[in-house]
Amino acid sequence: MPKLVSVLFVWLTLAVSAQEGTIVVTPDNAGNSFGNQVLIFEDVHHEFQANDVLNFPDDSFDVKEFEMPNLDFTTSRWWLKFSIVNQTLNPNLMIEVARPVTNKAFLYEVKQDSAQLLYQSGDDYPFDKKIIPHRKNIFPIYINEGQAQEYLIELESDGEVINLPLRVYEKTGFFESDYRHQFSFGFYYGIMLLVVFIYFFFFILLRDKSFLYYIIYVFFQAAMQFSLDGYAYQFLFPSGGYFTNHILIFNVAGAIVFLLFYVSAFLKIKERSPGLLRVYKVALVLALLICVMSFIPGKAYEISFPLINGVSLLMSILAIISVYLMRRKGEKICNYFTMAFAVLILGAILFILGNFNIAGNADFSQDTLKIASALEVIILSLSMSNKYRDLQKEKEDAQAIALQSLEEKNALMDQINIRLEKQMKERTAEIEHQKQELAEINAEILSSIKYAKRIQTAILPAPEQAEKILGEHFVFYMPKDVVSGDFYFIEQANTTDSSQKNFSIFAAVDCTGHGVPGAFMSIVGNNYLVQGLTEPTVNSPADALNFLNKGVVKALRQDASNKSNAVRDGMDIALCALENSTKTLHYAGAKNPVYVVRNNSETNPFGENIPEKNLLKSETSDIWLYEVKADKHPIGAFMDEDLQPFTNKEIPVQSGDMIYVFTDGFADQFGGSHLPDGQGKGKKYTYKRFKQFLMAVSHLPAQEQFKKLETEFARWKGDTEQIDDVLVIGVRVCG
């Protein structure tokens, strides 16, 4: 009888394990990946919740062929449905799912035909919120021996590949496996850091650029693996979110850029093949362009993942082609150098084909790039050692020649002088060559900044869009440098509450700094203003500033847990929402006010409740200016626990009124040399003079006001340097 029970038990276990969606965990297979035994459903448009998926028939799901399938570059939401039968003696099990760089990984437990959320993981969430503080997505579960439990897993990525290891461990087995991985990782990163330190001293000793490019390339290669392994999320950006999502592509782009610099310097491409040098420049721009794309939300960010993978492979192939072309020209190229890139290409091909779901099981391709990069670095280090030996030999030969020259008879002094003169000319030519290189680098930097201006200009509203939204208006926008820290925002929006009001929204924003730093801040600010348009909780300018404030603090890591590294930058803004149907101006400001100018003969045309200190009347006409004060605290530049809400203000306006928002660039500009006796020379324009000027031109059509502002600013500035970005927006209230 006991034998019969045992046979039945084994038969039932095998029958259950044969069912799709059922995982039978035994002491022998614990720690394996069961990716080919789970039911998989792709939710392309993020339409379904856990309980919806739970009720789908099994034929709605797919089953993959490999134990560790690859779900490709994706922004879909993926659902995994499975049951676990525990045939081990240990009820404490652990589930590992997806790669550490996956944005979202949720585990649901199915009880009484209902899915209940157990744990949240993924690098979109703070590391300290994980149930198990580990770089991987690990969930603890409890199933008694011989019992079964059904689960759902929800996965999301922002365009990166989702690999699907779905491993079930006994608790002790997981940590034993993790210890082995940690040892191999320590060996890998130890090699990379050792190479960086050793060859840094070689660079200091020899001052050869190829050594510098090599160590920077190795650093970015290690940083890329550091991100893929989840350590960047764990140790550098534990709050998750923006920087955690973007650091990987940044590191890959850095590795590509300095690989190109290194190969070009090592092979002396500039001297040996100007045509090939142009190819390298195009490749460099392509890598930087993809890096910039990754910071643009939406489709550009999504496609940057497959693009950077493809470009990585092409750059490695370009290195091998360069070696081949140099050898054909008869140049002597180190065999170690050629071998290193052959190894890298083989590893990169397997890794990238795995990412593109071509190489099959992800378990086969996941670690190939790491192994290949380690071998490549070791082999390249041998190549660099040979180069060091050759340089030392050249140095010794030069010293021997110099010593021999000194020991020659006086009859050879004329020849020595001729040789020294020749060396002087060569040195002069080398200096000129270095000057040319610096000029080319400067030109490349300027080219990159000009391209950044195109990107920044693209986020600003087109004139046709602004005309459609605001009607009669002008935008006086004069950046100090090629790119600007000031930007303007113009959109049409409806509230999401029951009122369903329609608004013409416009804002003048002044980010910390100008030039490239300010331009980066402007992209962050514009991004959160755009997000606020669709945020259900944002229904007023004050709500929009509060949303922007929180977003900037989060994006710049201005939180209490990161006080030492927080970026102390922010922005000043005047944000208006004009409701033409009711002639109401809704306004909220961070340090920057709004001016409303009205032509009216009444004693106080804005109402009795307006403080006199906020009103100004023209001395020559019936034109009044009402200054609506802003809140005194800026956007960002402080810790998240110190966030203060912004105040919303409503101002009744009339047809014909002019509304002005601006940054501080116009009023703070130095100049005034044109005034009699130099009364204003070296002084600021001031807000007092700015108000009087706006009142004087407010009756003119908007485009004539623009021309007057342009003329006034140029006349005041004269030959004085422009000190800041300038932005003034004027909007006429329509009838």
XYZ file of C-alpha atoms in Angstrom:
735
model
C 0.000 0.000 0.000
C 2.781 2.587 0.805
C 4.366 1.812 -2.571
C 1.052 2.520 -4.345
C 0.699 5.870 -2.555
C 4.250 6.786 -3.527
C 3.634 5.902 -7.199
C 0.396 7.933 -7.250
C 2.176 10.896 -5.659
C 4.931 10.846 -8.325
C 2.354 10.478 -11.118
C 0.314 13.430 -9.840
C 3.447 15.589 -9.557
C 4.453 14.841 -13.143
C 0.929 15.510 -14.380
C 0.819 18.918 -12.667
C 4.279 19.885 -13.914
C 3.211 19.109 -17.480
C 0.466 21.737 -17.306
C 1.341 25.117 -18.766
C 1.403 27.773 -16.056
C 2.386 25.364 -13.264
C 5.867 25.319 -11.686
C 6.805 22.311 -9.554
C 9.761 23.220 -7.326
C 11.909 20.327 -6.113
C 15.277 20.262 -4.337
C 16.878 19.372 -7.695
C 15.447 22.217 -9.806
C 15.283 25.002 -7.170
C 17.221 27.991 -8.519
C 16.452 27.173 -12.168
C 14.572 29.580 -14.445
C 10.979 28.541 -15.220
C 10.343 31.205 -17.875
C 9.046 28.603 -20.332
C 6.433 27.290 -17.842
C 4.496 30.507 -17.184
C 1.558 31.991 -19.086
C 2.479 35.387 -20.605
C 0.115 38.159 -21.728
C 1.192 41.422 -23.417
C -0.894 44.494 -22.505
C 0.327 46.925 -25.194
C -1.775 49.919 -24.146
C -1.739 49.334 -20.336
C -5.490 48.730 -20.365
C -5.866 45.940 -17.817
C -5.478 45.467 -14.077
C -4.552 42.314 -12.183
C -8.113 41.066 -11.640
C -8.924 41.608 -15.340
C -5.973 39.445 -16.381
C -6.817 36.806 -13.783
C -10.172 36.209 -15.481
C -8.761 35.851 -19.012
C -9.003 32.309 -20.478
C -5.696 30.477 -20.772
C -5.748 30.662 -24.576
C -5.309 34.465 -24.248
C -1.781 33.841 -22.944
C 1.419 32.799 -24.671
C 4.122 30.325 -23.595
C 7.757 30.958 -24.557
C 10.203 28.336 -25.829
C 13.238 29.120 -23.670
C 13.769 28.861 -19.927
C 14.865 32.505 -19.923
C 12.882 34.153 -22.751
C 13.513 37.650 -24.099
C 10.487 39.988 -24.390
C 12.393 42.423 -26.660
C 12.696 46.234 -26.431
C 9.276 47.144 -25.088
C 7.055 49.697 -23.399
C 4.163 47.219 -22.990
C 2.860 45.960 -19.672
C 3.527 42.199 -19.343
C 1.556 39.819 -17.140
C 2.889 36.440 -15.975
C 0.376 33.925 -14.629
C 1.518 30.752 -12.877
C 1.091 28.429 -9.926
C 3.905 27.115 -7.727
C 3.793 23.608 -6.247
C 6.340 23.253 -3.434
C 7.902 19.770 -3.333
C 10.823 20.841 -1.130
C 11.002 20.495 2.641
C 11.458 24.251 3.039
C 8.272 26.398 2.993
C 10.358 29.615 2.677
C 10.882 30.244 -1.047
C 12.087 33.232 -3.050
C 11.107 34.381 -6.564
C 13.547 36.287 -8.810
C 12.047 37.956 -11.897
C 13.394 40.132 -14.762
C 16.641 42.135 -14.884
C 17.601 44.752 -12.256
C 17.062 47.552 -14.842
C 13.350 46.708 -15.238
C 11.202 49.721 -14.268
C 8.363 47.912 -12.529
C 7.957 44.399 -11.092
C 4.846 43.714 -8.953
C 3.920 40.367 -7.352
C 0.247 39.495 -6.777
C -1.058 36.529 -4.795
C -4.328 34.951 -5.969
C -6.762 34.275 -3.129
C -10.402 33.266 -3.675
C -10.261 34.278 -7.373
C -8.925 37.736 -6.511
C -5.407 39.137 -7.039
C -3.898 40.874 -4.022
C -0.735 42.984 -4.397
C 2.041 41.559 -2.190
C 5.241 43.395 -3.124
C 6.509 46.174 -5.395
C 9.967 46.338 -6.969
C 11.741 47.853 -9.990
C 14.107 50.804 -10.454
C 11.250 53.324 -10.735
C 10.783 52.957 -6.965
C 13.004 53.877 -4.005
C 15.470 51.121 -3.164
C 14.638 51.248 0.559
C 10.999 50.352 -0.232
C 11.971 46.877 -1.483
C 10.831 43.984 0.714
C 14.346 42.498 0.288
C 17.079 45.166 -0.088
C 18.807 43.634 -3.089
C 19.747 44.917 -6.535
C 17.603 42.185 -8.152
C 13.802 41.963 -8.113
C 13.395 39.393 -5.305
C 10.126 38.426 -3.551
C 9.803 36.117 -0.512
C 6.865 33.647 -0.526
C 5.681 30.953 1.885
C 4.200 27.637 0.618
C 3.986 24.521 2.749
C 5.406 21.275 1.387
C 3.079 19.586 -1.099
C 0.826 22.673 -1.406
C 0.277 25.016 -4.362
C -0.273 28.772 -4.688
C -1.245 30.859 -7.733
C 0.494 34.187 -8.535
C 0.493 37.055 -11.035
C 3.549 39.188 -11.888
C 3.261 42.599 -13.582
C 6.324 43.898 -15.497
C 6.971 47.221 -17.260
C 9.948 48.838 -19.009
C 10.434 52.273 -20.567
C 11.821 50.886 -23.843
C 14.690 48.721 -22.573
C 14.780 44.951 -23.074
C 12.877 42.777 -20.592
C 14.643 39.451 -20.090
C 12.623 36.890 -18.214
C 14.532 34.846 -15.724
C 11.815 33.564 -13.428
C 13.724 31.610 -10.810
C 12.309 29.991 -7.692
C 14.831 29.348 -4.911
C 14.853 27.847 -1.513
C 15.822 30.771 0.736
C 19.304 29.463 1.579
C 19.868 28.456 -2.034
C 19.323 32.018 -3.234
C 21.957 33.487 -0.948
C 24.451 30.750 -1.835
C 23.913 31.537 -5.535
C 24.168 35.274 -4.835
C 27.503 34.849 -3.032
C 28.927 33.157 -6.142
C 27.676 35.993 -8.355
C 29.121 38.621 -6.015
C 32.519 36.930 -6.216
C 32.491 36.941 -10.036
C 31.339 40.578 -10.079
C 34.104 41.535 -7.668
C 36.636 39.834 -9.940
C 35.297 41.690 -13.008
C 35.135 45.154 -11.429
C 38.497 44.551 -9.752
C 40.087 43.973 -13.156
C 38.495 47.101 -14.615
C 39.504 49.360 -11.699
C 43.038 47.931 -11.627
C 43.438 48.746 -15.315
C 42.139 52.289 -14.764
C 44.561 52.972 -11.897
C 47.643 51.405 -13.548
C 47.211 53.099 -16.901
C 46.372 56.422 -15.279
C 49.925 56.446 -13.909
C 51.213 55.501 -17.362
C 49.365 58.526 -18.755
C 50.847 60.803 -16.077
C 54.298 59.459 -16.912
C 54.064 59.559 -20.728
C 51.395 62.232 -21.424
C 50.160 60.156 -24.358
C 46.480 60.830 -25.195
C 45.766 57.231 -26.143
C 46.372 56.188 -22.511
C 43.903 58.807 -21.258
C 41.214 57.793 -23.771
C 41.807 54.140 -22.905
C 41.249 54.539 -19.148
C 38.134 56.682 -19.696
C 36.771 54.053 -22.107
C 37.423 51.281 -19.557
C 35.747 53.391 -16.854
C 32.577 53.870 -18.956
C 32.595 50.169 -19.899
C 32.636 49.259 -16.192
C 30.014 51.929 -15.409
C 27.720 50.452 -18.091
C 27.967 46.992 -16.500
C 27.523 48.615 -13.075
C 24.170 49.976 -14.305
C 23.093 46.699 -15.984
C 23.863 44.752 -12.798
C 21.654 47.109 -10.741
C 24.466 48.540 -8.633
C 23.989 52.108 -9.948
C 20.369 51.915 -8.762
C 21.381 50.438 -5.395
C 24.325 52.696 -4.536
C 24.178 55.858 -6.698
C 20.481 56.592 -7.336
C 18.551 54.683 -4.625
C 15.496 56.927 -5.004
C 14.896 55.432 -8.472
C 13.184 57.265 -11.315
C 14.697 59.772 -13.763
C 18.463 59.424 -13.299
C 18.271 55.668 -12.669
C 16.462 55.277 -16.010
C 18.855 57.516 -17.982
C 22.299 56.629 -16.567
C 22.589 53.399 -18.597
C 22.338 55.069 -22.023
C 24.653 57.851 -20.819
C 27.299 55.263 -19.860
C 26.917 53.357 -23.146
C 27.265 56.608 -25.111
C 30.349 57.517 -23.060
C 31.916 54.132 -23.801
C 31.239 54.563 -27.542
C 32.634 58.121 -27.648
C 35.878 57.292 -25.860
C 36.263 54.040 -27.793
C 36.293 56.182 -30.950
C 38.793 58.633 -29.435
C 41.012 55.780 -28.229
C 41.080 53.855 -31.531
C 41.650 57.082 -33.471
C 44.597 58.063 -31.240
C 46.122 54.563 -31.063
C 45.978 54.030 -34.837
C 46.863 57.695 -35.567
C 43.842 57.956 -37.870
C 44.192 61.715 -38.241
C 47.683 61.491 -39.724
C 47.203 58.263 -41.658
C 43.646 58.529 -43.084
C 41.769 61.893 -43.127
C 38.855 60.217 -44.922
C 38.425 57.633 -42.172
C 38.671 60.463 -39.614
C 35.513 62.001 -41.109
C 33.711 58.679 -40.578
C 34.805 58.764 -36.927
C 33.414 62.285 -36.518
C 30.049 61.228 -37.962
C 29.970 58.229 -35.604
C 30.798 60.504 -32.672
C 27.935 62.887 -33.500
C 25.562 59.916 -33.903
C 26.414 58.576 -30.430
C 25.990 62.021 -28.835
C 22.691 62.549 -30.683
C 21.274 59.279 -29.316
C 22.426 60.314 -25.820
C 20.564 63.640 -26.190
C 17.485 61.797 -27.528
C 17.392 59.708 -24.346
C 16.671 62.882 -22.334
C 13.646 63.788 -24.514
C 10.475 62.173 -23.107
C 8.272 60.005 -25.297
C 9.143 58.152 -28.495
C 12.656 59.621 -28.732
C 13.521 58.170 -25.327
C 11.973 54.774 -26.168
C 13.842 54.252 -29.456
C 17.164 55.368 -27.979
C 17.525 51.893 -26.374
C 17.587 49.825 -29.600
C 19.507 52.582 -31.399
C 22.332 52.684 -28.835
C 22.608 48.872 -28.979
C 22.917 48.941 -32.759
C 25.436 51.798 -32.720
C 27.556 49.960 -30.111
C 27.926 47.009 -32.457
C 28.691 49.248 -35.455
C 31.409 51.110 -33.538
C 33.171 47.861 -32.607
C 33.032 46.760 -36.246
C 34.385 50.188 -37.287
C 37.427 49.589 -35.037
C 38.184 46.275 -36.787
C 37.721 47.878 -40.229
C 40.153 50.623 -39.211
C 42.777 48.021 -38.254
C 42.271 46.249 -41.592
C 42.653 49.485 -43.587
C 45.804 50.482 -41.691
C 47.358 47.060 -42.315
C 46.588 47.364 -46.033
C 48.521 50.630 -46.041
C 51.508 48.782 -44.616
C 51.211 50.194 -41.090
C 52.422 47.970 -38.262
C 49.503 47.288 -35.886
C 49.839 45.371 -32.618
C 48.262 41.895 -32.884
C 46.906 42.194 -29.332
C 44.964 45.309 -30.403
C 43.324 43.428 -33.278
C 42.573 40.383 -31.126
C 40.952 42.511 -28.383
C 38.380 44.009 -30.734
C 37.671 40.671 -32.355
C 36.766 39.317 -28.894
C 34.681 42.411 -28.112
C 32.766 42.153 -31.381
C 31.977 38.486 -30.779
C 30.646 39.263 -27.284
C 28.789 42.375 -28.485
C 27.148 40.450 -31.343
C 25.872 37.754 -28.984
C 24.725 40.305 -26.399
C 23.017 42.672 -28.839
C 21.417 39.866 -30.853
C 20.104 38.599 -27.513
C 18.671 42.077 -26.835
C 17.009 42.037 -30.263
C 15.545 38.597 -29.467
C 17.532 36.922 -32.257
C 20.063 34.856 -30.279
C 17.387 32.800 -28.472
C 17.647 32.093 -24.769
C 18.642 35.272 -22.882
C 20.564 33.090 -20.416
C 22.976 32.383 -23.285
C 23.641 36.031 -24.177
C 23.176 37.934 -20.906
C 26.764 37.711 -19.598
C 28.612 37.511 -22.931
C 29.319 41.258 -23.139
C 30.736 41.320 -19.607
C 33.019 38.363 -20.282
C 34.056 39.768 -23.676
C 34.733 43.245 -22.248
C 36.885 41.776 -19.465
C 38.903 39.738 -21.983
C 39.122 42.753 -24.285
C 40.480 44.958 -21.487
C 43.058 42.333 -20.499
C 44.233 41.921 -24.107
C 44.220 45.681 -24.750
C 46.283 46.132 -21.589
C 48.919 43.865 -23.147
C 48.751 46.022 -26.270
C 49.175 49.203 -24.204
C 52.092 47.594 -22.360
C 53.751 46.975 -25.722
C 53.145 50.593 -26.636
C 54.711 51.692 -23.344
C 57.713 49.483 -24.114
C 58.023 50.968 -27.601
C 57.801 54.518 -26.248
C 60.449 53.759 -23.642
C 62.681 52.250 -26.324
C 62.237 55.323 -28.493
C 63.150 57.465 -25.498
C 66.269 55.382 -24.786
C 67.280 55.497 -28.428
C 66.898 59.260 -28.454
C 69.030 59.533 -25.324
C 71.712 57.286 -26.865
C 71.797 59.420 -29.984
C 72.070 62.584 -27.893
C 74.924 61.101 -25.855
C 76.738 59.990 -28.982
C 76.352 63.454 -30.453
C 77.868 65.032 -27.327
C 80.887 62.682 -27.527
C 81.638 63.485 -31.140
C 84.552 65.678 -32.091
C 84.306 69.416 -32.506
C 84.302 68.866 -36.256
C 80.742 67.524 -35.959
C 79.366 70.587 -34.092
C 77.992 72.084 -37.301
C 76.019 68.919 -37.973
C 74.669 68.978 -34.409
C 73.547 72.573 -34.851
C 71.790 71.649 -38.098
C 70.057 68.760 -36.342
C 68.964 71.002 -33.458
C 67.578 73.516 -35.909
C 65.630 70.731 -37.615
C 64.263 69.549 -34.275
C 63.216 73.131 -33.487
C 61.246 73.295 -36.706
C 59.604 69.947 -35.963
C 58.665 71.141 -32.482
C 57.217 74.324 -33.920
C 55.217 72.249 -36.387
C 53.999 70.062 -33.519
C 52.851 73.115 -31.556
C 50.988 74.374 -34.607
C 49.472 70.930 -34.970
C 48.284 71.029 -31.341
C 46.808 74.498 -31.903
C 44.927 73.129 -34.890
C 43.627 70.228 -32.793
C 42.390 72.661 -30.120
C 40.699 74.745 -32.805
C 38.943 71.634 -34.167
C 37.845 70.566 -30.667
C 36.498 74.071 -30.070
C 34.627 73.916 -33.377
C 33.138 70.539 -32.408
C 32.011 71.928 -29.036
C 30.403 74.925 -30.723
C 28.715 72.586 -33.198
C 27.304 70.514 -30.329
C 26.023 73.647 -28.558
C 24.375 74.845 -31.774
C 22.666 71.492 -32.107
C 21.527 71.817 -28.491
C 19.975 75.169 -29.478
C 17.966 73.363 -32.181
C 16.703 70.946 -29.547
C 15.817 73.766 -27.143
C 14.105 75.740 -29.914
C 12.057 72.638 -30.738
C 10.483 72.594 -27.257
C 9.393 76.242 -27.533
C 5.938 76.887 -29.018
C 5.836 77.748 -32.715
C 4.704 81.310 -33.610
C 1.610 79.921 -35.359
C 0.632 77.969 -32.230
C 1.179 81.020 -29.992
C -0.886 83.231 -32.343
C -3.750 80.705 -32.326
C -3.760 80.445 -28.510
C -3.064 84.047 -27.426
C -4.292 86.155 -30.312
C -2.606 89.597 -30.292
C 0.686 89.180 -28.442
C 4.458 89.432 -28.694
C 7.408 87.429 -27.358
C 10.690 89.364 -26.935
C 13.278 86.597 -26.429
C 17.010 87.322 -26.502
C 19.329 84.613 -25.041
C 22.725 85.779 -23.765
C 24.482 82.733 -25.218
C 23.674 80.244 -27.989
C 21.345 78.355 -25.641
C 19.295 79.952 -22.900
C 18.257 79.485 -19.282
C 15.071 81.486 -19.976
C 12.185 79.858 -21.812
C 8.521 80.564 -22.453
C 5.538 78.233 -22.319
C 2.297 78.707 -24.271
C -0.504 76.118 -24.320
C -4.290 75.729 -24.451
C -5.792 73.641 -21.635
C -9.004 72.620 -19.918
C -9.406 71.907 -16.225
C -10.000 68.264 -15.297
C -12.506 69.043 -12.545
C -16.248 69.456 -13.016
C -15.939 73.093 -14.184
C -14.302 72.115 -17.531
C -12.987 75.665 -18.070
C -10.849 76.600 -21.067
C -7.670 78.622 -20.559
C -4.950 80.235 -22.636
C -1.813 79.477 -20.658
C 1.433 81.432 -20.923
C 4.488 81.677 -18.710
C 7.924 83.309 -18.566
C 10.496 81.117 -16.829
C 14.002 82.032 -15.618
C 16.174 78.978 -14.770
C 19.272 79.164 -12.623
C 22.208 80.268 -14.774
C 22.319 80.764 -18.512
C 24.012 78.983 -21.405
C 24.302 75.186 -21.295
C 23.489 74.744 -17.537
C 20.396 76.912 -17.869
C 19.341 75.083 -21.027
C 19.396 71.723 -19.229
C 17.233 73.213 -16.466
C 14.831 74.623 -19.077
C 14.282 71.127 -20.541
C 13.484 69.777 -17.055
C 11.084 72.687 -16.368
C 9.315 72.457 -19.732
C 8.899 68.689 -19.275
C 7.079 69.075 -15.953
C 4.915 71.973 -17.227
C 3.808 69.743 -20.127
C 3.095 66.856 -17.734
C 1.040 69.205 -15.543
C -1.398 69.819 -18.422
C -2.652 66.234 -18.149
C -2.281 65.806 -14.392
C -5.759 65.410 -12.825
C -4.702 67.286 -9.671
C -3.555 70.377 -11.595
C -6.477 72.768 -12.097
C -4.922 76.198 -11.453
C -1.610 78.010 -11.955
C -0.799 77.427 -8.271
C -1.432 73.686 -8.699
C 0.857 73.722 -11.751
C 3.669 75.450 -9.799
C 3.300 73.003 -6.912
C 3.519 70.096 -9.379
C 6.532 71.701 -11.106
C 8.170 72.352 -7.721
C 7.890 68.733 -6.630
C 9.094 67.497 -10.020
C 12.213 69.717 -10.012
C 13.070 68.715 -6.441
C 12.728 65.050 -7.409
C 14.638 65.353 -10.698
C 17.540 67.259 -9.085
C 17.666 64.949 -6.053
C 16.931 67.811 -3.618
C 15.828 65.595 -0.769
C 16.850 65.112 2.836
C 18.548 61.760 2.174
C 20.884 63.368 -0.366
C 21.826 66.722 1.203
C 25.518 66.444 0.381
C 24.977 65.827 -3.365
C 21.730 67.763 -4.003
C 21.752 70.223 -6.920
C 20.898 73.654 -5.459
C 19.306 74.995 -8.612
C 15.786 76.129 -9.423
C 13.777 78.624 -11.426
C 11.643 81.777 -11.150
C 8.347 81.837 -13.038
C 5.234 83.871 -13.717
C 2.429 81.532 -14.875
C -0.881 82.921 -16.211
C -4.100 81.218 -17.300
C -6.373 83.665 -19.163
C -10.075 82.744 -19.191
C -11.414 84.883 -22.058
C -15.030 83.823 -21.562
C -15.192 85.429 -18.094
C -12.380 87.976 -18.577
C -10.491 86.489 -15.618
C -6.731 86.188 -15.279
C -5.587 83.336 -13.020
C -1.988 83.793 -11.868
C 0.642 82.215 -9.651
C 4.281 83.233 -9.450
C 7.586 82.171 -7.994
C 9.411 85.485 -7.389
C 8.313 86.907 -10.777
C 5.189 89.183 -10.811
C 2.696 89.949 -13.576
C 1.809 93.478 -14.780
C -1.703 94.387 -15.973
C -1.835 97.734 -17.838
C -5.204 99.458 -18.373
C -6.248 102.722 -20.081
C -8.969 104.166 -17.812
C -9.762 107.599 -16.429
C -11.202 106.329 -13.139
C -9.400 107.068 -9.878
C -8.755 103.380 -9.187
C -9.829 101.326 -12.217
C -8.762 98.000 -10.640
C -11.038 98.194 -7.614
C -10.926 99.550 -4.080
C -9.260 96.480 -2.564
C -6.035 96.897 -4.529
C -3.202 98.339 -2.335
C -1.938 101.681 -3.644
C 1.648 100.462 -3.474
C 0.776 97.934 -6.218
C -0.610 100.651 -8.556
C 1.245 103.087 -10.792
C -0.325 105.835 -12.948
C 1.257 107.477 -15.946
C 2.091 111.152 -15.436
C 0.972 112.062 -18.960
C -2.095 109.877 -19.604
C -4.876 107.793 -18.009
C -2.830 104.593 -18.183
C -2.553 102.528 -14.998
C -0.243 99.618 -14.159
C -1.237 97.020 -11.571
C 1.622 94.842 -10.275
C 0.385 91.465 -8.972
C 3.042 90.270 -6.539
C 4.491 86.751 -6.689
C 5.297 84.360 -3.863
C 8.824 85.001 -2.610
C 10.143 81.421 -2.795
C 11.450 79.972 -6.082
C 10.845 76.636 -7.775
C 13.301 74.058 -6.390
C 16.597 75.016 -4.694
C 15.536 73.556 -1.349
C 14.896 70.191 0.286
C 11.599 68.411 -0.265
C 10.641 68.709 3.409
C 10.780 72.534 3.029
C 8.375 72.732 0.061
C 5.914 75.610 0.355
C 2.663 75.836 -1.608
C 2.113 78.633 -4.096
C -0.776 81.091 -4.018
C -3.380 81.336 -6.782
C -4.702 84.823 -7.602
C -7.637 85.864 -9.774
C -7.662 89.296 -11.444
C -10.668 90.616 -13.407
C -9.447 92.010 -16.739
C -11.091 94.053 -19.495
C -10.919 94.034 -23.273
C -7.881 95.990 -24.398
C -5.851 95.372 -21.233
C -2.201 94.390 -21.730
C -0.754 91.591 -19.593
C 3.042 91.370 -19.245
C 5.160 88.546 -17.833
C 8.960 88.609 -17.940
C 12.262 87.505 -16.468
C 14.810 89.787 -14.793
C 17.179 90.110 -17.768
C 15.716 93.367 -19.171
C 15.509 95.272 -15.865
C 18.965 94.097 -14.665
C 20.858 94.998 -17.853
C 23.728 97.481 -17.373
C 24.163 100.363 -19.805
C 22.780 103.880 -20.204
C 25.800 105.485 -21.863
C 23.451 107.308 -24.291
C 21.888 109.439 -21.506
C 23.019 113.069 -21.106
C 26.292 113.464 -19.180
C 26.454 109.662 -18.785
C 23.842 109.701 -15.981
C 22.965 106.040 -16.492
C 26.327 104.666 -17.556
C 27.239 101.476 -15.729
C 23.840 101.248 -13.987
C 20.926 98.858 -14.271
C 17.858 99.636 -16.342
C 15.693 99.030 -13.164
C 12.096 97.873 -12.792
C 10.898 101.459 -12.280
C 12.104 102.486 -15.737
C 10.768 99.172 -17.140
C 7.241 99.865 -15.810
C 7.208 103.406 -17.238
C 8.314 102.103 -20.633
C 5.621 99.392 -20.764
C 2.936 101.931 -19.845
C 4.173 104.262 -22.601
C 3.924 101.607 -25.339
C 0.944 99.567 -24.057
C -1.550 101.311 -26.405
C 0.404 100.235 -29.518
C -0.263 97.001 -31.451
C 1.674 94.060 -30.020
C 4.228 93.818 -32.842
C 5.002 97.537 -32.619
C 5.539 97.070 -28.859
C 7.996 94.283 -29.725
C 9.982 96.620 -32.004
C 10.007 99.341 -29.339
C 11.325 96.870 -26.740
C 14.016 95.700 -29.158
C 15.118 99.275 -29.867
C 15.008 100.309 -26.188
C 17.109 97.330 -25.048
C 19.749 97.882 -27.765
C 19.914 101.616 -27.017
C 20.280 101.106 -23.262
C 22.857 98.306 -23.574
C 24.966 100.136 -26.131
C 28.438 98.551 -26.241
C 27.995 96.971 -22.790
C 28.016 93.170 -22.628
C 24.602 91.499 -22.214
C 24.675 90.020 -18.685
C 21.680 87.637 -18.750
C 18.993 86.072 -20.913
C 16.083 88.427 -21.690
C 12.404 87.427 -22.019
C 9.276 89.645 -22.099
C 5.793 88.420 -23.142
C 2.874 90.770 -23.781
C -0.729 89.597 -24.317
C -3.717 91.768 -25.294
C -7.067 90.809 -23.744
C -9.415 90.341 -26.666
C -12.923 91.808 -26.930
